[in-house]
Coordinates of C-alpha atoms in Angstrom, one line a residue:
D1 CA 81.9 -180.9 56.5
A2 CA 79.6 -180.2 53.5
L3 CA 81.7 -177.3 52.4
L4 CA 85.2 -178.5 52.2
S5 CA 85.3 -178.2 48.4
A6 CA 82.9 -177.2 45.7
P7 CA 81.5 -179.7 43.2
R8 CA 83.7 -180.7 40.3
A9 CA 83.1 -182.6 37.1
E10 CA 81.9 -186.2 37.3
V11 CA 84.8 -188.3 36.3
Q12 CA 85.1 -191.8 35.1
D13 CA 85.8 -194.5 37.6
L14 CA 89.3 -195.7 36.8
S15 CA 90.0 -198.8 38.9
T16 CA 93.6 -198.8 37.9
S17 CA 94.2 -195.2 38.8
S18 CA 96.5 -194.5 41.7
Q19 CA 94.9 -191.1 42.3
D20 CA 92.5 -190.6 45.2
P21 CA 89.0 -189.8 43.9
G22 CA 89.0 -186.7 46.1
I23 CA 91.9 -185.1 44.3
A24 CA 91.2 -186.5 40.8
D25 CA 91.7 -184.1 38.0
T26 CA 88.6 -183.1 36.2
A27 CA 90.1 -183.8 32.8
E28 CA 89.1 -187.1 31.1
V29 CA 91.6 -189.9 31.0
V30 CA 91.1 -191.9 27.8
A31 CA 92.6 -195.4 27.4
P32 CA 94.8 -195.8 24.3
S33 CA 92.7 -196.9 21.3
E34 CA 93.3 -197.3 17.6
T35 CA 90.0 -195.7 16.8
P36 CA 89.6 -192.6 18.9
T37 CA 86.1 -191.9 20.0
P38 CA 84.8 -188.5 21.1
A39 CA 84.9 -188.1 24.9
P40 CA 81.7 -187.2 26.7
P41 CA 81.4 -183.7 28.0
R42 CA 83.3 -183.2 31.3
I43 CA 80.7 -181.1 33.0
A44 CA 77.0 -180.8 32.7
E45 CA 76.2 -177.3 31.4
A46 CA 73.2 -175.3 32.3
V47 CA 71.0 -174.3 29.4
I48 CA 70.6 -170.5 29.2
K49 CA 68.1 -168.6 27.1
A50 CA 69.7 -167.3 23.9
E51 CA 69.0 -163.6 24.6
Y52 CA 71.2 -163.8 27.8
L53 CA 74.1 -165.7 26.4
L54 CA 77.5 -164.0 26.0
P55 CA 80.2 -164.9 23.5
P56 CA 82.7 -167.4 25.1
P57 CA 86.0 -165.9 26.2
S58 CA 88.7 -166.1 23.7
T59 CA 91.3 -168.8 24.5
S60 CA 94.7 -169.5 23.0
A61 CA 97.2 -172.2 23.3
G62 CA 99.0 -172.0 26.6
S63 CA 96.3 -169.9 28.3
D64 CA 94.8 -170.8 31.7
A65 CA 91.4 -171.7 30.3
A66 CA 92.2 -175.4 30.4
P67 CA 94.6 -175.7 33.3
A68 CA 97.0 -178.6 33.5
P69 CA 96.3 -181.4 36.0
S70 CA 98.7 -179.9 38.4
A71 CA 97.1 -176.5 38.2
Q72 CA 93.5 -177.7 38.9
T73 CA 91.9 -175.8 41.7
K74 CA 91.1 -178.0 44.6
G75 CA 91.2 -178.0 48.4
R76 CA 91.6 -174.8 50.4
N77 CA 93.6 -171.6 49.9
K78 CA 96.1 -171.4 52.7
K79 CA 98.1 -168.5 53.9
R80 CA 95.3 -166.1 53.0
P81 CA 95.7 -162.4 53.8
R82 CA 94.6 -161.3 57.2
D83 CA 93.6 -157.9 58.5
E84 CA 96.3 -156.4 60.6
R85 CA 95.2 -155.1 64.0
P86 CA 96.6 -151.9 65.2
K87 CA 98.7 -151.8 68.4
P88 CA 96.8 -151.3 71.7
A89 CA 98.4 -148.0 72.2
D90 CA 96.9 -146.7 69.0
Q91 CA 93.4 -147.8 69.9
L92 CA 91.0 -145.9 72.1
C93 CA 90.0 -147.8 75.3
R94 CA 86.6 -149.4 74.8
A95 CA 85.5 -148.5 78.3
V96 CA 86.3 -144.9 77.6
A97 CA 84.7 -145.0 74.2
S98 CA 81.5 -146.4 75.7
R99 CA 81.1 -144.8 79.2
G100 CA 83.4 -141.9 79.4
P101 CA 87.0 -141.0 80.5
T102 CA 86.6 -142.3 84.1
A103 CA 85.0 -145.7 83.2
C104 CA 88.3 -147.6 82.7
P105 CA 89.0 -149.7 85.8
F106 CA 92.8 -149.6 85.1
G107 CA 93.1 -145.8 84.8
A108 CA 94.9 -143.9 82.1
E109 CA 98.3 -144.7 83.5
K110 CA 98.0 -148.5 83.6
C111 CA 95.7 -149.2 80.7
R112 CA 97.3 -150.5 77.5
F113 CA 94.9 -148.5 75.4
S114 CA 94.8 -144.8 74.7
H115 CA 92.6 -142.5 76.8
D116 CA 93.2 -139.4 74.6
L117 CA 89.6 -138.5 73.7
A118 CA 90.4 -135.2 72.0
S119 CA 93.0 -136.8 69.7
F120 CA 90.6 -139.6 68.8
L121 CA 87.7 -137.2 68.0
A122 CA 89.9 -135.1 65.8
T123 CA 90.9 -138.1 63.7
R124 CA 87.7 -140.2 64.0
P125 CA 86.7 -141.5 60.5
E126 CA 83.4 -140.7 59.0
D127 CA 80.5 -143.1 59.7
L128 CA 79.7 -145.9 57.2
G129 CA 76.0 -145.3 57.6
P130 CA 73.4 -143.4 59.5
E131 CA 71.9 -146.3 61.5
C132 CA 73.7 -148.6 64.0
P133 CA 72.2 -152.1 63.9
V134 CA 73.3 -152.8 67.4
F135 CA 71.7 -149.6 68.8
K136 CA 68.5 -150.2 66.8
Q137 CA 68.2 -153.8 68.1
F138 CA 69.3 -153.5 71.7
G139 CA 68.8 -149.8 72.5
R140 CA 72.4 -149.2 73.3
C141 CA 75.7 -149.7 71.5
N142 CA 78.6 -150.6 73.8
F143 CA 81.2 -149.7 71.2
G144 CA 80.4 -146.0 71.7
L145 CA 82.8 -143.7 69.8
L146 CA 84.4 -146.8 68.2
C147 CA 81.2 -147.6 66.4
R148 CA 81.4 -147.0 62.6
F149 CA 77.7 -146.1 62.6
G150 CA 77.7 -144.0 65.7
S151 CA 76.0 -140.8 64.6
C152 CA 72.7 -142.1 65.9
H153 CA 73.9 -142.6 69.5
I154 CA 76.9 -140.3 69.9
D155 CA 76.5 -136.7 71.2
P156 CA 78.0 -134.5 68.5
T157 CA 79.3 -131.9 70.9
T158 CA 80.6 -134.0 73.8
G159 CA 81.2 -137.3 72.1
A160 CA 79.3 -139.1 74.9
N161 CA 77.5 -142.3 74.1
L162 CA 73.8 -142.0 74.5
P163 CA 72.2 -143.9 77.3
L164 CA 70.0 -147.0 77.1
L165 CA 66.6 -146.3 75.5
E166 CA 64.3 -148.1 77.9
E167 CA 61.2 -146.3 76.7
A168 CA 61.7 -146.9 73.0
G169 CA 60.2 -150.4 73.2
I170 CA 62.6 -151.7 70.6
R171 CA 64.4 -154.3 72.6
E172 CA 63.2 -157.8 71.9
P173 CA 62.8 -160.1 74.9
G174 CA 65.6 -162.6 75.4
L175 CA 68.1 -161.0 73.0
G176 CA 70.3 -160.0 75.9
S177 CA 71.3 -163.6 76.2
E178 CA 72.9 -163.6 72.8
R179 CA 75.4 -161.0 73.9
T180 CA 76.4 -162.9 77.0
A181 CA 79.4 -165.1 76.9
L182 CA 78.5 -168.8 77.2
L183 CA 81.6 -169.6 79.3
P184 CA 81.9 -168.0 82.7
K185 CA 85.3 -166.5 83.3
N186 CA 86.1 -168.7 86.3
V187 CA 85.3 -171.8 84.3
Q188 CA 87.6 -170.6 81.5
I189 CA 90.4 -170.2 83.9
Q190 CA 89.8 -173.7 85.3
L191 CA 89.9 -175.2 81.8
R192 CA 93.1 -173.4 81.0
K193 CA 94.7 -174.7 84.2
N194 CA 93.3 -178.2 83.8
T195 CA 91.5 -178.0 87.1
F196 CA 87.9 -178.3 86.0
P197 CA 86.2 -181.1 87.9
F198 CA 85.2 -183.4 85.0
K199 CA 83.4 -186.7 85.8
C200 CA 85.0 -188.5 82.8
P201 CA 88.6 -189.4 83.4
R202 CA 91.2 -188.6 80.8
R203 CA 92.5 -191.2 78.4
T204 CA 95.4 -193.1 79.9
N205 CA 98.6 -193.3 77.9
T206 CA 100.2 -196.5 79.1
P207 CA 98.9 -199.9 80.2
A208 CA 100.3 -199.4 83.7
D209 CA 98.3 -196.1 84.0
A210 CA 95.2 -197.9 82.7
L211 CA 95.5 -200.7 85.3
A212 CA 96.2 -198.2 88.1
A213 CA 93.1 -196.2 87.1
A214 CA 90.9 -199.3 86.9
A215 CA 92.1 -200.5 90.3
A216 CA 91.5 -197.1 91.9
E217 CA 88.0 -197.0 90.4
A218 CA 87.2 -200.5 91.6
A219 CA 88.4 -199.6 95.1
D220 CA 86.1 -196.6 95.2
R221 CA 83.1 -198.6 94.1
G222 CA 80.9 -200.5 96.6
E223 CA 79.0 -203.7 95.8
D224 CA 75.9 -201.7 95.1
D225 CA 77.7 -199.7 92.4
L226 CA 78.3 -202.7 90.2
T227 CA 74.8 -202.6 88.7
P228 CA 74.5 -199.8 86.2
L229 CA 71.7 -197.3 86.6
P230 CA 69.1 -197.2 83.9
P231 CA 69.7 -194.5 81.3
K232 CA 67.8 -191.2 81.9
P233 CA 64.9 -190.8 79.5
V234 CA 65.4 -188.1 76.8
K235 CA 63.0 -186.3 74.5
L236 CA 64.0 -187.1 71.0
V237 CA 63.9 -184.3 68.4
D238 CA 61.2 -184.9 65.7
F239 CA 63.0 -184.3 62.4
S240 CA 60.1 -185.4 60.2
N241 CA 58.7 -182.9 57.6
K242 CA 61.2 -180.3 58.6
V243 CA 64.0 -178.4 56.7
Y244 CA 67.4 -178.9 58.4
I245 CA 70.3 -176.6 57.6
A246 CA 73.4 -178.8 57.9
P247 CA 76.5 -177.7 59.9
L248 CA 78.6 -175.6 57.4
T249 CA 82.2 -174.8 58.3
T250 CA 83.1 -171.1 58.1
V251 CA 79.9 -170.0 56.3
G252 CA 77.3 -171.6 58.6
N253 CA 77.8 -168.9 61.2
L254 CA 75.0 -167.4 63.4
P255 CA 74.1 -164.4 61.0
F256 CA 73.7 -166.9 58.1
R257 CA 71.5 -169.1 60.2
R258 CA 69.3 -166.2 61.1
V259 CA 68.9 -165.5 57.4
M260 CA 67.9 -169.1 56.9
K261 CA 65.3 -169.0 59.7
R262 CA 63.7 -166.1 57.9
F263 CA 63.3 -168.2 54.8
G264 CA 61.6 -171.1 56.7
A265 CA 64.4 -173.3 58.0
D266 CA 63.1 -175.4 61.0
I267 CA 66.3 -176.9 62.4
T268 CA 69.8 -175.3 62.5
C269 CA 73.1 -176.5 63.8
G270 CA 76.3 -174.7 64.7
E271 CA 79.6 -175.0 62.8
M272 CA 81.9 -177.9 63.6
A273 CA 83.7 -177.3 66.9
M274 CA 86.8 -179.2 67.9
A275 CA 86.4 -180.8 71.3
Q276 CA 90.1 -180.1 72.2
N277 CA 89.6 -176.4 71.7
I278 CA 86.4 -176.4 73.7
L279 CA 88.2 -178.1 76.6
S280 CA 91.0 -175.5 76.5
G281 CA 88.5 -172.7 76.8
Q282 CA 89.2 -171.0 73.5
P283 CA 86.7 -168.1 73.1
S284 CA 86.7 -168.4 69.3
E285 CA 85.6 -172.1 69.6
W286 CA 83.0 -171.4 72.2
A287 CA 81.5 -168.8 70.0
L288 CA 80.6 -171.6 67.6
L289 CA 78.2 -172.9 70.2
K290 CA 76.3 -169.7 70.5
R291 CA 72.6 -169.8 69.7
H292 CA 70.2 -167.1 68.6
P293 CA 66.8 -166.9 70.2
S294 CA 65.1 -167.4 66.8
E295 CA 66.7 -170.8 66.5
D296 CA 63.9 -172.8 68.2
I297 CA 65.4 -176.2 67.3
F298 CA 69.2 -175.9 67.6
G299 CA 72.1 -178.4 67.8
V300 CA 75.9 -178.2 68.0
Q301 CA 78.4 -180.3 66.2
I302 CA 81.6 -181.5 67.9
A303 CA 84.6 -183.4 66.5
S304 CA 87.4 -185.3 68.1
P305 CA 89.4 -188.6 67.6
H306 CA 89.1 -189.4 71.3
A307 CA 86.0 -190.7 73.2
D308 CA 87.1 -189.1 76.5
Q309 CA 87.5 -185.7 74.9
L310 CA 84.0 -185.8 73.4
T311 CA 82.6 -187.1 76.7
R312 CA 84.2 -184.3 78.7
C313 CA 83.2 -181.8 76.1
S314 CA 79.6 -183.0 76.4
E315 CA 79.8 -182.4 80.2
L316 CA 80.5 -178.7 79.4
I317 CA 77.7 -178.5 76.9
E318 CA 75.4 -180.1 79.4
Q319 CA 76.2 -177.5 82.0
F320 CA 76.7 -174.3 80.0
V321 CA 75.0 -174.6 76.6
K322 CA 71.3 -174.8 75.8
V323 CA 70.9 -177.2 72.9
D324 CA 68.3 -179.6 71.6
F325 CA 70.7 -182.2 70.3
V326 CA 74.5 -182.8 69.9
D327 CA 75.8 -184.0 66.6
V328 CA 79.0 -186.0 66.3
N329 CA 81.0 -185.3 63.2
M330 CA 82.0 -188.5 61.5
G331 CA 82.1 -187.1 57.9
C332 CA 84.6 -184.2 57.7
P333 CA 87.0 -185.2 54.9
I334 CA 89.8 -182.7 55.1
D335 CA 93.3 -184.0 55.9
L336 CA 93.8 -181.7 58.9
V337 CA 90.9 -183.5 60.7
C338 CA 91.2 -187.0 59.3
N339 CA 95.0 -187.2 59.9
V340 CA 94.4 -187.1 63.7
G341 CA 91.7 -189.7 63.5
A342 CA 88.7 -187.4 63.7
G343 CA 85.9 -186.7 61.2
A344 CA 85.5 -189.3 58.5
A345 CA 88.5 -191.3 59.9
L346 CA 86.2 -192.3 62.8
M347 CA 84.3 -194.5 60.4
Q348 CA 87.3 -196.8 60.2
R349 CA 87.4 -197.1 64.0
P350 CA 84.1 -198.9 65.1
N351 CA 85.4 -199.6 68.6
K352 CA 86.1 -195.9 69.1
V353 CA 82.5 -195.1 67.8
K354 CA 81.2 -197.5 70.5
Q355 CA 83.0 -195.6 73.2
I356 CA 81.8 -192.3 71.9
V357 CA 78.2 -193.4 71.8
R358 CA 78.4 -194.8 75.3
G359 CA 80.1 -191.7 76.7
L360 CA 77.7 -189.1 75.2
T361 CA 74.5 -191.0 75.9
A362 CA 75.6 -191.4 79.5
T363 CA 76.4 -187.7 79.9
L364 CA 73.9 -185.7 78.0
S365 CA 70.2 -185.1 78.8
C366 CA 69.5 -184.3 75.2
P367 CA 69.7 -186.8 72.2
I368 CA 72.7 -187.2 69.9
T369 CA 72.9 -187.5 66.2
L370 CA 75.7 -189.0 64.1
K371 CA 76.6 -187.4 60.8
M372 CA 78.7 -189.6 58.5
R373 CA 79.6 -190.4 54.9
T374 CA 79.0 -193.6 53.0
G375 CA 82.5 -194.8 53.9
W376 CA 86.2 -194.1 53.4
N377 CA 86.0 -194.9 49.7
E378 CA 83.1 -195.6 47.4
R379 CA 84.0 -199.2 46.7
H380 CA 83.6 -200.2 50.3
P381 CA 80.6 -198.4 51.9
M382 CA 80.5 -199.0 55.7
A383 CA 77.9 -196.6 57.0
H384 CA 75.2 -199.3 57.4
N385 CA 77.5 -201.3 59.7
L386 CA 78.2 -198.3 61.9
M387 CA 74.6 -197.5 62.1
R388 CA 73.8 -201.0 63.3
T389 CA 76.5 -200.8 65.9
A390 CA 75.5 -197.4 67.2
E391 CA 71.8 -198.3 67.2
E392 CA 72.5 -201.2 69.6
L393 CA 74.4 -199.0 72.0
G394 CA 72.2 -195.8 71.7
Q395 CA 69.5 -197.1 74.1
G396 CA 66.9 -194.8 72.5
R397 CA 69.0 -191.7 72.8
I398 CA 70.1 -191.3 69.2
A399 CA 67.6 -189.1 67.4
A400 CA 68.8 -189.6 63.8
F401 CA 71.6 -190.6 61.5
M402 CA 72.7 -188.0 58.9
L403 CA 74.1 -189.8 55.9
H404 CA 75.9 -187.8 53.2
G405 CA 75.9 -189.8 49.9
R406 CA 79.6 -189.4 49.2
S407 CA 82.7 -191.2 50.5
R408 CA 85.6 -189.4 52.2
L409 CA 88.0 -189.9 49.3
Q410 CA 85.4 -189.1 46.7
R411 CA 84.8 -185.6 48.0
Y412 CA 82.7 -183.9 45.3
S413 CA 84.0 -185.6 42.2
K414 CA 80.7 -187.3 41.6
L415 CA 77.1 -186.8 42.5
A416 CA 75.8 -188.0 45.8
D417 CA 74.8 -191.6 45.9
W418 CA 71.1 -191.5 47.0
S419 CA 70.6 -195.1 45.9
Y420 CA 72.9 -196.3 48.7
I421 CA 71.1 -194.0 51.2
G422 CA 67.8 -195.6 50.2
E423 CA 69.2 -199.1 50.5
V424 CA 70.5 -198.4 54.0
A425 CA 67.2 -196.9 55.1
K426 CA 65.2 -199.9 53.9
G427 CA 67.7 -202.5 55.2
F428 CA 71.1 -203.0 53.4
E429 CA 71.4 -206.4 51.7
G430 CA 68.5 -207.9 53.5
A431 CA 69.4 -206.6 56.9
P432 CA 66.6 -205.2 59.1
A433 CA 65.8 -201.6 58.5
P434 CA 67.1 -199.3 61.2
S435 CA 64.6 -198.1 63.7
I436 CA 66.4 -194.7 64.0
P437 CA 65.5 -192.2 61.2
I438 CA 68.1 -191.8 58.4
I439 CA 68.3 -188.3 57.0
G440 CA 69.9 -188.1 53.5
N441 CA 72.1 -185.3 52.4
G442 CA 73.7 -184.3 49.1
D443 CA 73.0 -182.2 46.0
I444 CA 69.4 -181.0 46.9
F445 CA 69.0 -177.8 45.0
S446 CA 65.2 -177.6 44.2
H447 CA 61.9 -178.8 45.5
T448 CA 61.6 -181.3 42.7
E449 CA 64.9 -183.0 43.5
W450 CA 63.8 -183.3 47.1
E451 CA 60.5 -184.8 46.1
E452 CA 62.3 -187.4 43.9
H453 CA 64.5 -188.5 46.8
K454 CA 61.6 -188.6 49.3
A455 CA 59.7 -190.8 46.8
M456 CA 62.3 -193.5 47.2
G457 CA 60.8 -194.4 50.6
G458 CA 62.6 -195.5 53.7
I459 CA 64.5 -192.2 54.4
S460 CA 63.3 -189.6 56.8
T461 CA 61.0 -186.8 55.5
C462 CA 63.5 -184.3 56.9
C463 CA 65.1 -182.3 54.1
M464 CA 68.8 -181.6 54.9
L465 CA 70.3 -178.7 53.0
A466 CA 74.0 -177.8 52.8
R467 CA 75.6 -176.1 49.7
G468 CA 72.1 -175.7 48.2
A469 CA 71.2 -173.4 51.1
L470 CA 74.4 -171.4 50.6
I471 CA 73.8 -170.8 46.9
K472 CA 70.0 -170.4 47.3
P473 CA 69.2 -169.3 50.9
W474 CA 65.5 -169.1 49.9
L475 CA 65.5 -172.8 49.1
P476 CA 63.5 -173.8 52.3
T477 CA 60.7 -171.5 51.0
E478 CA 60.8 -173.2 47.6
I479 CA 60.7 -176.7 49.2
K480 CA 57.8 -175.9 51.6
E481 CA 55.8 -174.1 48.9
R482 CA 56.8 -176.5 46.2
R483 CA 57.6 -173.8 43.6
A484 CA 60.6 -172.2 41.9
W485 CA 61.1 -168.7 43.1
D486 CA 62.3 -166.3 40.4
I487 CA 63.8 -163.9 42.9
S488 CA 64.9 -160.5 41.8
A489 CA 68.3 -159.0 42.2
S490 CA 67.0 -156.3 44.5
E491 CA 65.5 -159.0 46.8
R492 CA 68.8 -160.8 46.8
L493 CA 70.6 -157.6 47.8
D494 CA 68.1 -157.3 50.7
I495 CA 69.2 -160.7 51.8
L496 CA 72.8 -159.5 51.9
R497 CA 71.7 -156.4 53.7
D498 CA 70.0 -158.5 56.4
F499 CA 73.2 -160.6 56.7
V500 CA 75.3 -157.5 57.2
S501 CA 72.9 -156.2 59.9
F502 CA 73.0 -159.5 61.7
G503 CA 76.8 -159.7 61.3
L504 CA 77.3 -156.3 62.9
E505 CA 75.1 -157.3 65.8
H506 CA 77.0 -160.5 66.2
W507 CA 80.7 -159.5 65.6
G508 CA 80.4 -155.8 66.5
S509 CA 79.9 -152.4 64.8
D510 CA 83.4 -151.2 65.4
Q511 CA 86.1 -151.4 62.7
Q512 CA 87.1 -154.9 63.7
G513 CA 83.5 -156.0 63.6
V514 CA 83.0 -154.4 60.2
N515 CA 86.1 -156.2 58.8
T516 CA 84.9 -159.6 60.2
T517 CA 81.4 -159.1 58.7
R518 CA 82.9 -158.2 55.4
R519 CA 85.1 -161.3 55.3
F520 CA 82.3 -163.6 56.1
L521 CA 80.1 -161.8 53.5
L522 CA 82.7 -162.3 50.8
E523 CA 83.1 -166.0 51.8
W524 CA 79.3 -166.4 51.3
L525 CA 79.4 -164.5 48.0
S526 CA 81.9 -167.1 46.8
F527 CA 78.9 -169.5 46.8
L528 CA 76.1 -167.1 46.0
Y529 CA 77.4 -166.2 42.6
R530 CA 76.7 -169.7 41.4
Y531 CA 73.0 -169.2 41.4
I532 CA 71.4 -168.9 37.9
P533 CA 68.2 -166.9 37.9
V534 CA 65.1 -168.9 36.9
G535 CA 64.1 -166.3 34.3
V536 CA 67.5 -166.8 32.6
L537 CA 67.3 -170.6 32.4
E538 CA 65.9 -172.3 29.3
V539 CA 65.6 -175.6 31.2
T540 CA 64.7 -175.7 34.9
P541 CA 65.5 -176.5 37.6
Q542 CA 69.2 -175.7 37.9
H543 CA 71.3 -178.6 39.2
L544 CA 74.0 -178.1 41.7
N545 CA 76.9 -179.4 39.5
D546 CA 75.7 -177.6 36.3
R547 CA 78.3 -175.1 35.0
P548 CA 76.7 -172.1 33.3
P549 CA 78.1 -170.7 30.0
P550 CA 78.9 -167.0 30.0
F551 CA 75.7 -165.1 30.5
C552 CA 74.4 -161.7 31.5
G553 CA 71.6 -161.0 34.0
R554 CA 68.4 -159.1 33.5
S555 CA 69.9 -156.1 35.2
D556 CA 73.3 -154.8 36.0
L557 CA 73.0 -155.9 39.6
E558 CA 72.0 -159.4 38.6
T559 CA 75.0 -159.6 36.2
K560 CA 77.3 -158.5 39.0
M561 CA 75.9 -161.0 41.4
A562 CA 76.6 -163.8 38.8
S563 CA 80.2 -162.7 38.4
K564 CA 83.0 -165.1 39.4
D565 CA 85.4 -162.2 39.8
C566 CA 86.4 -161.5 43.4
K567 CA 86.5 -157.8 42.6
D568 CA 82.8 -157.8 41.9
W569 CA 82.2 -159.4 45.3
I570 CA 84.2 -156.7 47.0
H571 CA 82.2 -154.1 45.2
L572 CA 79.0 -155.7 46.4
S573 CA 80.4 -155.5 50.0
E574 CA 81.2 -151.9 49.5
M575 CA 77.5 -151.2 48.7
L576 CA 76.6 -152.4 52.2
L577 CA 79.7 -151.7 54.3
G578 CA 81.4 -148.8 52.7
P579 CA 84.7 -148.7 50.8
V580 CA 87.5 -151.1 51.7
P581 CA 90.9 -149.9 52.8
P582 CA 93.4 -149.2 49.9
D583 CA 95.5 -152.3 50.9
F584 CA 92.5 -154.6 51.3
S585 CA 92.7 -158.0 49.6
F586 CA 90.5 -161.2 49.6
L587 CA 91.1 -164.8 48.7
P588 CA 88.2 -167.3 49.1
K589 CA 88.8 -170.1 51.5
H590 CA 87.6 -172.8 49.1
K591 CA 89.5 -173.0 45.8
A592 CA 87.0 -175.0 43.8
N593 CA 84.1 -172.6 44.2
S594 CA 84.4 -171.6 40.6
Y595 CA 83.6 -174.9 38.9
G596 CA 87.4 -175.5 38.5
S597 CA 88.0 -172.1 36.8
A598 CA 91.0 -170.2 38.1
S599 CA 89.4 -166.8 37.8
S600 CA 87.5 -166.8 41.1
T601 CA 90.4 -168.1 43.1
T602 CA 92.7 -165.2 42.1
Q603 CA 93.4 -162.9 44.9
A604 CA 91.4 -159.6 44.5
E605 CA 92.6 -156.3 45.9
G606 CA 90.5 -153.3 46.8

């Protein structure tokens, strides 16, 4: 939920305004006055060294440099362009491409895909590179002829896929599990047919149904069943003195988390998964629960407005997913989630939170965590009350509370309220301090900022990173070594190269996998460009909401990496994944990734 919009300018608190803070225009609203006073600057501006400054772009009346309130960029770009998939008859059968003409179990007559090897070899496009990441990592590429990097494992004369290289010694132990589906096929069929034997009953829709269900349950219970069993002991996750990468929608994927592990992240968590989609057996939602072997402390985040859905989902996680903790999303601010009562809307339903805590703690053998915001709006914070309620019901099975220092309506219009986080951790308004660790979250972008927050006392010594890790993936290293890293442009390109390699391993090295990897790379670049190199700054450290004036980098590559133009992002992707198709276009998911400027939200075409 930390990525639903990028930061905007800090605006004045207008108590009489009818606008929601989350959609407030960044322009200043000045009350009528006989003596006009100069308005303060809308946005804090980063101080760049004079030798790297560029002249400001020329603007004229009516230009889009200062968009009208209705034209401000906010929210998400919807109806974005998607890659068109070819028809099955125009695609080579994957079994044939990987294991030969006789490998398809359906045969050439019944298979929906093409078995014409000769025609495919005659029109097969050139490889995008000489080395296949999948073949290098696992010793065999199951995409065979479909692989866009297949020259290293395809026989040039016969087109056969080379066999497994057992003697090469390049297969890492345990990596085979990453390529195995989490959900068995028979369980997926049961979920789709609603025949899976869950222990938790479904939510009843009418009072009569509820009474009938309660009567049936009471009849099945004996007298000995009336005394509840003591809760099973669980081993809580120790979050202290660790760097935790928050769940990040869309961009917090498995390849990104592998990059973060290389830079010293200790704890990772999967993207938000909707419990309803998990219960229906959707493969795309189950993929969000996948864990890489390098993620030694790993959790998954689930969201739903219903306690029974979350409890049933936790039953599946308990049986089929290996995790160290389960995080309940109570902070997602987007309308699509809140309008159904999930995400941040759960904070307004304390009785529902009680049911969720009871259900999950009774089902899971691992601890749970609750991630929330300060409240629905900044005038009425409520997180401290929910923590007290959950703590009473958690029975020692809640490992931590994750508190984002913003309200739901506020979104990113102001800086995170760390003072409230500190008050809650020490005991809000004289109340006893919570016994469960409180991990603060919001706007951490340097080791000095984290040290300042930690010095407040009361909060956990776990450093939780969200947007800061997206813009500076080496931020865990800076925090642990307590230094500012003036990383070079070539080193940053190596980070992108690692991400591409991990992406091809995860999504596949065929054309569809290349397209998916490119899309997620471009989404990440829509955050990465906001980094200002340390050597270019006159005043350090850079703050997350600081807008830079026009500047150039110390090299052409560094200048291109700082560009807010989508076309430059596409060019960077072409350096790693080859040229894009002629009809390729990209539009970032989050409109506000360009500090409110319209330039980076313009659709770019290849």
